[in-house]
């Protein structure tokens, strides 16, 4: 099988793509390569200065719009200001292994950034989407849990890494349910994960020790390949794209398989409704339940 690289990104002239978190890391590389291939790319970024700098250094049709995916008001403003079609939405922005912090909406910052925010953005922009939604998840979703009784970490003892794992499992289940809802529409929902890539995602935390093992990991250029593959190739709905190496840690992109818990259609459906209620401001006592409220 031929090794797939950024040189294999097809001509996407005429396509419009939104990439969240596109001012650095995998998001920046993804945006840069799609713009190089002819797409009009919108960098949806929290830090305007960083976004403007990134946009100025890219070739092709690139614009920048402010978006904080942890802030529900910012997400709604971004979606309301969108005019025209949108071919591909790439939910890339994320944070990892940070202390418990509450947003202005009362949400756990890590869960809001990685789960609730991308969910709301997708829900609001979906009527504009003409091709696909790409969710950038993590292999750590395999260790995640769905706690329908405490999705927002209000009663559990907070775990920085646990919140990350859970949020990435949410993403996998969002894709599953979204694909079910879109079946027959010609649209698709696709998952991508970078393996373990040497990015700034964990540079602030003890987990940064993994970046010292760069010889064993994907560099950021390779880390972006699964997202580029998921965004441009003719894959099936809910395909899970990741590196082809041992443990899917590094390598070039291929279609793999998520965890079994990421294929639970019942949990996916209930999680979708639960998060929809959270981002709509519905009280926790009105969130639907499933089983024992815990999926491990």
PDB file of C-alpha atoms in Angstrom:
ATOM      1  CA  UNK A   1       0.000   0.000   0.000  1.00  0.00           C
ATOM      2  CA  UNK A   2       1.298   3.456  -0.929  1.00  0.00           C
ATOM      3  CA  UNK A   3       2.252   5.640   2.021  1.00  0.00           C
ATOM      4  CA  UNK A   4      -0.091   8.650   2.212  1.00  0.00           C
ATOM      5  CA  UNK A   5       1.528  12.042   2.866  1.00  0.00           C
ATOM      6  CA  UNK A   6       0.576  15.711   2.647  1.00  0.00           C
ATOM      7  CA  UNK A   7       1.605  15.607  -1.021  1.00  0.00           C
ATOM      8  CA  UNK A   8      -1.431  13.387  -1.588  1.00  0.00           C
ATOM      9  CA  UNK A   9      -3.960  15.975  -0.431  1.00  0.00           C
ATOM     10  CA  UNK A  10      -6.128  16.446  -3.534  1.00  0.00           C
ATOM     11  CA  UNK A  11      -7.018  19.707  -5.187  1.00  0.00           C
ATOM     12  CA  UNK A  12      -9.738  21.221  -3.011  1.00  0.00           C
ATOM     13  CA  UNK A  13     -10.184  24.446  -4.912  1.00  0.00           C
ATOM     14  CA  UNK A  14     -13.617  25.913  -4.278  1.00  0.00           C
ATOM     15  CA  UNK A  15     -14.009  24.235  -0.893  1.00  0.00           C
ATOM     16  CA  UNK A  16     -14.469  26.220   2.311  1.00  0.00           C
ATOM     17  CA  UNK A  17     -13.005  24.716   5.474  1.00  0.00           C
ATOM     18  CA  UNK A  18     -13.135  25.851   9.101  1.00  0.00           C
ATOM     19  CA  UNK A  19     -10.313  24.634  11.346  1.00  0.00           C
ATOM     20  CA  UNK A  20     -10.636  25.382  15.053  1.00  0.00           C
ATOM     21  CA  UNK A  21      -7.469  25.881  17.057  1.00  0.00           C
ATOM     22  CA  UNK A  22      -5.554  26.636  13.864  1.00  0.00           C
ATOM     23  CA  UNK A  23      -2.953  29.056  15.227  1.00  0.00           C
ATOM     24  CA  UNK A  24      -0.480  26.349  16.221  1.00  0.00           C
ATOM     25  CA  UNK A  25       0.276  22.663  16.244  1.00  0.00           C
ATOM     26  CA  UNK A  26      -1.770  20.170  14.281  1.00  0.00           C
ATOM     27  CA  UNK A  27      -4.462  22.745  13.511  1.00  0.00           C
ATOM     28  CA  UNK A  28      -1.953  25.103  11.933  1.00  0.00           C
ATOM     29  CA  UNK A  29      -0.442  22.356   9.762  1.00  0.00           C
ATOM     30  CA  UNK A  30      -3.909  21.170   8.733  1.00  0.00           C
ATOM     31  CA  UNK A  31      -4.982  24.676   7.748  1.00  0.00           C
ATOM     32  CA  UNK A  32      -1.727  25.374   5.918  1.00  0.00           C
ATOM     33  CA  UNK A  33      -1.914  22.218   3.806  1.00  0.00           C
ATOM     34  CA  UNK A  34      -5.585  22.648   2.913  1.00  0.00           C
ATOM     35  CA  UNK A  35      -4.951  26.247   1.854  1.00  0.00           C
ATOM     36  CA  UNK A  36      -1.972  25.097  -0.204  1.00  0.00           C
ATOM     37  CA  UNK A  37      -4.278  22.594  -1.922  1.00  0.00           C
ATOM     38  CA  UNK A  38      -6.691  25.355  -2.927  1.00  0.00           C
ATOM     39  CA  UNK A  39      -9.306  25.516  -0.168  1.00  0.00           C
ATOM     40  CA  UNK A  40     -10.494  28.739   1.381  1.00  0.00           C
ATOM     41  CA  UNK A  41      -9.543  28.121   5.006  1.00  0.00           C
ATOM     42  CA  UNK A  42     -10.961  29.953   8.001  1.00  0.00           C
ATOM     43  CA  UNK A  43      -8.730  29.836  11.068  1.00  0.00           C
ATOM     44  CA  UNK A  44     -11.147  29.797  14.005  1.00  0.00           C
ATOM     45  CA  UNK A  45      -8.941  30.810  16.920  1.00  0.00           C
ATOM     46  CA  UNK A  46      -9.177  32.112  20.476  1.00  0.00           C
ATOM     47  CA  UNK A  47      -5.999  34.217  20.334  1.00  0.00           C
ATOM     48  CA  UNK A  48      -6.506  36.807  17.606  1.00  0.00           C
ATOM     49  CA  UNK A  49      -2.857  37.914  17.463  1.00  0.00           C
ATOM     50  CA  UNK A  50      -1.636  34.330  17.082  1.00  0.00           C
ATOM     51  CA  UNK A  51      -4.303  33.679  14.482  1.00  0.00           C
ATOM     52  CA  UNK A  52      -3.376  36.722  12.432  1.00  0.00           C
ATOM     53  CA  UNK A  53       0.287  35.761  12.535  1.00  0.00           C
ATOM     54  CA  UNK A  54      -0.501  32.200  11.423  1.00  0.00           C
ATOM     55  CA  UNK A  55      -2.746  33.422   8.597  1.00  0.00           C
ATOM     56  CA  UNK A  56      -0.123  35.889   7.357  1.00  0.00           C
ATOM     57  CA  UNK A  57       2.419  33.091   6.988  1.00  0.00           C
ATOM     58  CA  UNK A  58       0.193  30.794   4.916  1.00  0.00           C
ATOM     59  CA  UNK A  59      -0.101  30.732   1.157  1.00  0.00           C
ATOM     60  CA  UNK A  60      -3.493  30.666  -0.477  1.00  0.00           C
ATOM     61  CA  UNK A  61      -6.914  31.881   0.589  1.00  0.00           C
ATOM     62  CA  UNK A  62      -6.865  32.172   4.380  1.00  0.00           C
ATOM     63  CA  UNK A  63      -8.891  34.282   6.786  1.00  0.00           C
ATOM     64  CA  UNK A  64      -9.065  34.402  10.549  1.00  0.00           C
ATOM     65  CA  UNK A  65     -12.128  34.624  12.811  1.00  0.00           C
ATOM     66  CA  UNK A  66     -12.174  34.800  16.576  1.00  0.00           C
ATOM     67  CA  UNK A  67     -13.674  31.769  18.313  1.00  0.00           C
ATOM     68  CA  UNK A  68     -13.293  30.490  21.843  1.00  0.00           C
ATOM     69  CA  UNK A  69     -14.703  26.956  21.779  1.00  0.00           C
ATOM     70  CA  UNK A  70     -14.938  26.908  25.581  1.00  0.00           C
ATOM     71  CA  UNK A  71     -17.305  29.906  25.542  1.00  0.00           C
ATOM     72  CA  UNK A  72     -20.887  29.191  24.478  1.00  0.00           C
ATOM     73  CA  UNK A  73     -21.534  32.862  23.700  1.00  0.00           C
ATOM     74  CA  UNK A  74     -18.477  33.014  21.444  1.00  0.00           C
ATOM     75  CA  UNK A  75     -19.603  29.858  19.638  1.00  0.00           C
ATOM     76  CA  UNK A  76     -23.092  31.216  19.042  1.00  0.00           C
ATOM     77  CA  UNK A  77     -21.686  34.524  17.777  1.00  0.00           C
ATOM     78  CA  UNK A  78     -19.359  32.698  15.378  1.00  0.00           C
ATOM     79  CA  UNK A  79     -22.182  30.540  14.024  1.00  0.00           C
ATOM     80  CA  UNK A  80     -24.612  33.456  13.717  1.00  0.00           C
ATOM     81  CA  UNK A  81     -22.058  35.469  11.753  1.00  0.00           C
ATOM     82  CA  UNK A  82     -21.417  32.669   9.273  1.00  0.00           C
ATOM     83  CA  UNK A  83     -22.757  33.312   5.796  1.00  0.00           C
ATOM     84  CA  UNK A  84     -22.564  31.044   2.803  1.00  0.00           C
ATOM     85  CA  UNK A  85     -21.785  27.359   2.576  1.00  0.00           C
ATOM     86  CA  UNK A  86     -19.256  25.382   4.570  1.00  0.00           C
ATOM     87  CA  UNK A  87     -17.794  22.232   3.078  1.00  0.00           C
ATOM     88  CA  UNK A  88     -15.729  20.871   5.965  1.00  0.00           C
ATOM     89  CA  UNK A  89     -15.773  21.658   9.682  1.00  0.00           C
ATOM     90  CA  UNK A  90     -12.699  20.404  11.536  1.00  0.00           C
ATOM     91  CA  UNK A  91     -13.109  20.319  15.316  1.00  0.00           C
ATOM     92  CA  UNK A  92      -9.416  20.417  16.195  1.00  0.00           C
ATOM     93  CA  UNK A  93      -9.072  22.807  19.139  1.00  0.00           C
ATOM     94  CA  UNK A  94      -8.366  21.176  22.463  1.00  0.00           C
ATOM     95  CA  UNK A  95      -6.641  21.383  25.830  1.00  0.00           C
ATOM     96  CA  UNK A  96      -5.173  18.614  27.949  1.00  0.00           C
ATOM     97  CA  UNK A  97      -4.272  17.849  31.543  1.00  0.00           C
ATOM     98  CA  UNK A  98      -5.208  21.206  33.093  1.00  0.00           C
ATOM     99  CA  UNK A  99      -6.513  21.959  36.604  1.00  0.00           C
ATOM    100  CA  UNK A 100     -10.229  22.263  37.248  1.00  0.00           C
ATOM    101  CA  UNK A 101     -11.315  25.694  36.020  1.00  0.00           C
ATOM    102  CA  UNK A 102     -14.852  26.916  35.513  1.00  0.00           C
ATOM    103  CA  UNK A 103     -15.805  28.923  32.434  1.00  0.00           C
ATOM    104  CA  UNK A 104     -18.196  31.862  32.519  1.00  0.00           C
ATOM    105  CA  UNK A 105     -20.932  29.361  31.664  1.00  0.00           C
ATOM    106  CA  UNK A 106     -20.067  27.283  34.745  1.00  0.00           C
ATOM    107  CA  UNK A 107     -18.554  24.465  32.681  1.00  0.00           C
ATOM    108  CA  UNK A 108     -15.346  22.590  33.317  1.00  0.00           C
ATOM    109  CA  UNK A 109     -12.882  24.320  30.981  1.00  0.00           C
ATOM    110  CA  UNK A 110     -11.334  21.120  29.662  1.00  0.00           C
ATOM    111  CA  UNK A 111     -14.678  19.442  28.994  1.00  0.00           C
ATOM    112  CA  UNK A 112     -16.093  22.624  27.485  1.00  0.00           C
ATOM    113  CA  UNK A 113     -13.143  22.989  25.099  1.00  0.00           C
ATOM    114  CA  UNK A 114     -12.916  19.357  24.040  1.00  0.00           C
ATOM    115  CA  UNK A 115     -16.541  18.236  24.185  1.00  0.00           C
ATOM    116  CA  UNK A 116     -19.374  20.669  24.868  1.00  0.00           C
ATOM    117  CA  UNK A 117     -17.989  23.478  22.679  1.00  0.00           C
ATOM    118  CA  UNK A 118     -17.289  21.416  19.552  1.00  0.00           C
ATOM    119  CA  UNK A 119     -20.696  19.788  19.980  1.00  0.00           C
ATOM    120  CA  UNK A 120     -22.499  23.134  20.015  1.00  0.00           C
ATOM    121  CA  UNK A 121     -20.435  24.505  17.135  1.00  0.00           C
ATOM    122  CA  UNK A 122     -21.269  21.451  15.055  1.00  0.00           C
ATOM    123  CA  UNK A 123     -24.949  21.599  15.947  1.00  0.00           C
ATOM    124  CA  UNK A 124     -25.187  25.255  14.919  1.00  0.00           C
ATOM    125  CA  UNK A 125     -23.126  25.044  11.713  1.00  0.00           C
ATOM    126  CA  UNK A 126     -24.477  21.704  10.495  1.00  0.00           C
ATOM    127  CA  UNK A 127     -27.178  23.282   8.279  1.00  0.00           C
ATOM    128  CA  UNK A 128     -24.329  24.955   6.364  1.00  0.00           C
ATOM    129  CA  UNK A 129     -22.127  21.871   5.975  1.00  0.00           C
ATOM    130  CA  UNK A 130     -21.990  20.379   2.474  1.00  0.00           C
ATOM    131  CA  UNK A 131     -19.491  17.555   2.906  1.00  0.00           C
ATOM    132  CA  UNK A 132     -18.300  16.459   6.347  1.00  0.00           C
ATOM    133  CA  UNK A 133     -17.461  17.126   9.970  1.00  0.00           C
ATOM    134  CA  UNK A 134     -14.089  15.959  11.268  1.00  0.00           C
ATOM    135  CA  UNK A 135     -13.569  15.381  14.989  1.00  0.00           C
ATOM    136  CA  UNK A 136      -9.957  15.268  16.217  1.00  0.00           C
ATOM    137  CA  UNK A 137      -9.956  12.813  19.087  1.00  0.00           C
ATOM    138  CA  UNK A 138      -7.302  10.769  20.886  1.00  0.00           C
ATOM    139  CA  UNK A 139      -6.394   7.148  21.495  1.00  0.00           C
ATOM    140  CA  UNK A 140      -6.900   7.994  25.164  1.00  0.00           C
ATOM    141  CA  UNK A 141     -10.629   7.861  24.480  1.00  0.00           C
ATOM    142  CA  UNK A 142     -10.169   4.116  25.056  1.00  0.00           C
ATOM    143  CA  UNK A 143      -9.640   4.867  28.756  1.00  0.00           C
ATOM    144  CA  UNK A 144     -12.503   7.357  28.993  1.00  0.00           C
ATOM    145  CA  UNK A 145     -15.869   7.022  30.696  1.00  0.00           C
ATOM    146  CA  UNK A 146     -19.268   8.529  30.090  1.00  0.00           C
ATOM    147  CA  UNK A 147     -20.654   9.728  33.402  1.00  0.00           C
ATOM    148  CA  UNK A 148     -24.115  10.871  32.484  1.00  0.00           C
ATOM    149  CA  UNK A 149     -24.765  11.763  36.107  1.00  0.00           C
ATOM    150  CA  UNK A 150     -21.791  14.163  36.184  1.00  0.00           C
ATOM    151  CA  UNK A 151     -20.624  15.142  32.707  1.00  0.00           C
ATOM    152  CA  UNK A 152     -19.526  18.550  33.986  1.00  0.00           C
ATOM    153  CA  UNK A 153     -17.383  17.301  36.921  1.00  0.00           C
ATOM    154  CA  UNK A 154     -19.528  18.845  39.631  1.00  0.00           C
ATOM    155  CA  UNK A 155     -19.626  15.954  42.107  1.00  0.00           C
ATOM    156  CA  UNK A 156     -16.704  13.728  41.162  1.00  0.00           C
ATOM    157  CA  UNK A 157     -13.164  14.268  42.405  1.00  0.00           C
ATOM    158  CA  UNK A 158     -11.563  16.043  39.494  1.00  0.00           C
ATOM    159  CA  UNK A 159      -8.942  14.243  37.437  1.00  0.00           C
ATOM    160  CA  UNK A 160      -7.016  16.364  34.938  1.00  0.00           C
ATOM    161  CA  UNK A 161      -6.199  13.444  32.691  1.00  0.00           C
ATOM    162  CA  UNK A 162      -9.536  11.752  33.363  1.00  0.00           C
ATOM    163  CA  UNK A 163     -11.388  14.814  32.104  1.00  0.00           C
ATOM    164  CA  UNK A 164      -9.326  14.707  28.920  1.00  0.00           C
ATOM    165  CA  UNK A 165      -9.967  11.000  28.354  1.00  0.00           C
ATOM    166  CA  UNK A 166     -13.689  11.390  28.965  1.00  0.00           C
ATOM    167  CA  UNK A 167     -13.976  14.378  26.642  1.00  0.00           C
ATOM    168  CA  UNK A 168     -12.252  12.516  23.822  1.00  0.00           C
ATOM    169  CA  UNK A 169     -14.611   9.572  24.261  1.00  0.00           C
ATOM    170  CA  UNK A 170     -17.480  12.055  24.035  1.00  0.00           C
ATOM    171  CA  UNK A 171     -16.117  13.132  20.644  1.00  0.00           C
ATOM    172  CA  UNK A 172     -16.016   9.565  19.362  1.00  0.00           C
ATOM    173  CA  UNK A 173     -19.620   9.056  20.425  1.00  0.00           C
ATOM    174  CA  UNK A 174     -20.701  12.411  18.964  1.00  0.00           C
ATOM    175  CA  UNK A 175     -19.379  11.273  15.594  1.00  0.00           C
ATOM    176  CA  UNK A 176     -21.221   7.974  15.858  1.00  0.00           C
ATOM    177  CA  UNK A 177     -24.544   9.620  16.654  1.00  0.00           C
ATOM    178  CA  UNK A 178     -24.069  12.415  14.131  1.00  0.00           C
ATOM    179  CA  UNK A 179     -23.451   9.880  11.373  1.00  0.00           C
ATOM    180  CA  UNK A 180     -26.616   8.032  12.354  1.00  0.00           C
ATOM    181  CA  UNK A 181     -28.566  11.280  12.141  1.00  0.00           C
ATOM    182  CA  UNK A 182     -27.040  12.175   8.756  1.00  0.00           C
ATOM    183  CA  UNK A 183     -27.397   8.784   7.074  1.00  0.00           C
ATOM    184  CA  UNK A 184     -28.869   9.209   3.620  1.00  0.00           C
ATOM    185  CA  UNK A 185     -28.017  12.919   3.485  1.00  0.00           C
ATOM    186  CA  UNK A 186     -24.744  12.549   1.587  1.00  0.00           C
ATOM    187  CA  UNK A 187     -22.891  14.116   4.506  1.00  0.00           C
ATOM    188  CA  UNK A 188     -20.467  12.280   6.728  1.00  0.00           C
ATOM    189  CA  UNK A 189     -18.904  12.515  10.168  1.00  0.00           C
ATOM    190  CA  UNK A 190     -15.297  11.346  10.431  1.00  0.00           C
ATOM    191  CA  UNK A 191     -12.845  10.830  13.301  1.00  0.00           C
ATOM    192  CA  UNK A 192      -9.093  11.416  13.291  1.00  0.00           C
ATOM    193  CA  UNK A 193      -6.412  11.037  15.912  1.00  0.00           C
ATOM    194  CA  UNK A 194      -2.741  12.053  15.603  1.00  0.00           C
ATOM    195  CA  UNK A 195      -1.242   9.155  17.519  1.00  0.00           C
ATOM    196  CA  UNK A 196       1.137  10.727  19.984  1.00  0.00           C
ATOM    197  CA  UNK A 197       2.578  13.851  18.434  1.00  0.00           C
ATOM    198  CA  UNK A 198       5.176  16.281  19.723  1.00  0.00           C
ATOM    199  CA  UNK A 199       3.026  19.383  20.083  1.00  0.00           C
ATOM    200  CA  UNK A 200       2.502  22.079  22.687  1.00  0.00           C
ATOM    201  CA  UNK A 201      -0.735  20.441  23.889  1.00  0.00           C
ATOM    202  CA  UNK A 202       0.920  19.078  27.038  1.00  0.00           C
ATOM    203  CA  UNK A 203       3.955  21.361  27.217  1.00  0.00           C
ATOM    204  CA  UNK A 204       2.577  22.973  30.382  1.00  0.00           C
ATOM    205  CA  UNK A 205       2.042  19.742  32.298  1.00  0.00           C
ATOM    206  CA  UNK A 206       3.924  16.739  33.730  1.00  0.00           C
ATOM    207  CA  UNK A 207       2.697  14.824  30.679  1.00  0.00           C
ATOM    208  CA  UNK A 208       5.193  16.869  28.645  1.00  0.00           C
ATOM    209  CA  UNK A 209       7.691  14.130  29.388  1.00  0.00           C
ATOM    210  CA  UNK A 210       6.328  12.351  26.305  1.00  0.00           C
ATOM    211  CA  UNK A 211       7.702  15.140  24.120  1.00  0.00           C
ATOM    212  CA  UNK A 212      11.179  14.126  25.257  1.00  0.00           C
ATOM    213  CA  UNK A 213      10.661  10.816  23.461  1.00  0.00           C
ATOM    214  CA  UNK A 214      10.362  12.451  20.046  1.00  0.00           C
ATOM    215  CA  UNK A 215      12.173   9.599  18.309  1.00  0.00           C
ATOM    216  CA  UNK A 216       9.251   7.334  19.309  1.00  0.00           C
ATOM    217  CA  UNK A 217       6.486   9.753  18.353  1.00  0.00           C
ATOM    218  CA  UNK A 218       4.957  11.527  15.395  1.00  0.00           C
ATOM    219  CA  UNK A 219       6.272  15.003  14.710  1.00  0.00           C
ATOM    220  CA  UNK A 220       3.608  17.659  14.239  1.00  0.00           C
ATOM    221  CA  UNK A 221       3.714  17.346  10.445  1.00  0.00           C
ATOM    222  CA  UNK A 222       2.923  13.622  10.627  1.00  0.00           C
ATOM    223  CA  UNK A 223       0.475  14.256  13.465  1.00  0.00           C
ATOM    224  CA  UNK A 224      -1.654  16.377  11.132  1.00  0.00           C
ATOM    225  CA  UNK A 225      -1.853  13.714   8.411  1.00  0.00           C
ATOM    226  CA  UNK A 226      -4.793  11.743   9.874  1.00  0.00           C
ATOM    227  CA  UNK A 227      -6.845  14.951  10.021  1.00  0.00           C
ATOM    228  CA  UNK A 228      -5.932  15.837   6.437  1.00  0.00           C
ATOM    229  CA  UNK A 229      -6.796  12.298   5.330  1.00  0.00           C
ATOM    230  CA  UNK A 230     -10.122  12.379   7.190  1.00  0.00           C
ATOM    231  CA  UNK A 231     -10.964  15.775   5.685  1.00  0.00           C
ATOM    232  CA  UNK A 232     -10.192  14.950   2.048  1.00  0.00           C
ATOM    233  CA  UNK A 233     -10.403  11.225   1.338  1.00  0.00           C
ATOM    234  CA  UNK A 234     -13.418   9.145   0.345  1.00  0.00           C
ATOM    235  CA  UNK A 235     -13.837   7.310   3.627  1.00  0.00           C
ATOM    236  CA  UNK A 236     -16.995   5.850   5.099  1.00  0.00           C
ATOM    237  CA  UNK A 237     -19.067   7.747   7.598  1.00  0.00           C
ATOM    238  CA  UNK A 238     -17.691   7.494  11.142  1.00  0.00           C
ATOM    239  CA  UNK A 239     -14.336   6.240   9.852  1.00  0.00           C
ATOM    240  CA  UNK A 240     -11.599   6.407  12.502  1.00  0.00           C
ATOM    241  CA  UNK A 241      -8.319   7.549  10.943  1.00  0.00           C
ATOM    242  CA  UNK A 242      -4.985   7.254  12.726  1.00  0.00           C
ATOM    243  CA  UNK A 243      -1.304   6.418  12.224  1.00  0.00           C
ATOM    244  CA  UNK A 244      -0.460   2.998  10.789  1.00  0.00           C
ATOM    245  CA  UNK A 245       2.408   2.216  13.177  1.00  0.00           C
ATOM    246  CA  UNK A 246       2.505  -0.012  16.238  1.00  0.00           C
ATOM    247  CA  UNK A 247      -0.238   0.965  18.662  1.00  0.00           C
ATOM    248  CA  UNK A 248      -1.193   3.719  16.220  1.00  0.00           C
ATOM    249  CA  UNK A 249       1.408   5.878  17.988  1.00  0.00           C
ATOM    250  CA  UNK A 250       3.121   7.152  14.867  1.00  0.00           C
ATOM    251  CA  UNK A 251       3.198   6.677  11.130  1.00  0.00           C
ATOM    252  CA  UNK A 252       1.063   7.564   8.152  1.00  0.00           C
ATOM    253  CA  UNK A 253      -2.745   7.655   8.107  1.00  0.00           C
ATOM    254  CA  UNK A 254      -4.972   4.638   7.606  1.00  0.00           C
ATOM    255  CA  UNK A 255      -8.514   3.791   8.633  1.00  0.00           C
ATOM    256  CA  UNK A 256      -8.483   1.933  11.938  1.00  0.00           C
ATOM    257  CA  UNK A 257     -11.132   1.181  14.568  1.00  0.00           C
ATOM    258  CA  UNK A 258     -12.156   3.057  17.719  1.00  0.00           C
ATOM    259  CA  UNK A 259     -12.781   1.326  21.016  1.00  0.00           C
ATOM    260  CA  UNK A 260     -15.863  -0.830  21.501  1.00  0.00           C
ATOM    261  CA  UNK A 261     -17.266   1.726  23.904  1.00  0.00           C
ATOM    262  CA  UNK A 262     -16.939   4.290  21.108  1.00  0.00           C
ATOM    263  CA  UNK A 263     -19.343   2.206  19.024  1.00  0.00           C
ATOM    264  CA  UNK A 264     -22.137   2.002  21.590  1.00  0.00           C
ATOM    265  CA  UNK A 265     -25.091   3.477  19.729  1.00  0.00           C
ATOM    266  CA  UNK A 266     -27.362   3.589  22.778  1.00  0.00           C
ATOM    267  CA  UNK A 267     -24.893   5.587  24.857  1.00  0.00           C
ATOM    268  CA  UNK A 268     -24.100   7.836  21.888  1.00  0.00           C
ATOM    269  CA  UNK A 269     -27.769   8.756  21.473  1.00  0.00           C
ATOM    270  CA  UNK A 270     -28.283   9.536  25.146  1.00  0.00           C
ATOM    271  CA  UNK A 271     -25.006  11.463  25.401  1.00  0.00           C
ATOM    272  CA  UNK A 272     -26.035  13.595  22.430  1.00  0.00           C
ATOM    273  CA  UNK A 273     -29.299  14.537  24.108  1.00  0.00           C
ATOM    274  CA  UNK A 274     -27.586  15.156  27.443  1.00  0.00           C
ATOM    275  CA  UNK A 275     -24.949  17.488  26.032  1.00  0.00           C
ATOM    276  CA  UNK A 276     -27.558  19.246  23.899  1.00  0.00           C
ATOM    277  CA  UNK A 277     -29.418  20.052  27.086  1.00  0.00           C
ATOM    278  CA  UNK A 278     -26.278  21.219  28.879  1.00  0.00           C
ATOM    279  CA  UNK A 279     -25.282  23.668  26.144  1.00  0.00           C
ATOM    280  CA  UNK A 280     -28.883  24.861  25.960  1.00  0.00           C
ATOM    281  CA  UNK A 281     -28.868  25.660  29.674  1.00  0.00           C
ATOM    282  CA  UNK A 282     -31.260  22.899  30.762  1.00  0.00           C
ATOM    283  CA  UNK A 283     -30.812  21.819  34.379  1.00  0.00           C
ATOM    284  CA  UNK A 284     -28.933  18.642  35.228  1.00  0.00           C
ATOM    285  CA  UNK A 285     -32.047  17.106  36.757  1.00  0.00           C
ATOM    286  CA  UNK A 286     -33.624  17.106  33.296  1.00  0.00           C
ATOM    287  CA  UNK A 287     -30.752  15.271  31.596  1.00  0.00           C
ATOM    288  CA  UNK A 288     -31.877  11.798  30.446  1.00  0.00           C
ATOM    289  CA  UNK A 289     -30.347   8.789  32.161  1.00  0.00           C
ATOM    290  CA  UNK A 290     -28.934   5.555  30.821  1.00  0.00           C
ATOM    291  CA  UNK A 291     -28.300   2.427  32.824  1.00  0.00           C
ATOM    292  CA  UNK A 292     -26.262   3.211  35.929  1.00  0.00           C
ATOM    293  CA  UNK A 293     -25.094   6.564  34.473  1.00  0.00           C
ATOM    294  CA  UNK A 294     -21.576   5.165  34.136  1.00  0.00           C
ATOM    295  CA  UNK A 295     -19.933   3.657  31.085  1.00  0.00           C
ATOM    296  CA  UNK A 296     -16.382   2.437  31.637  1.00  0.00           C
TER     297      UNK A 296
END
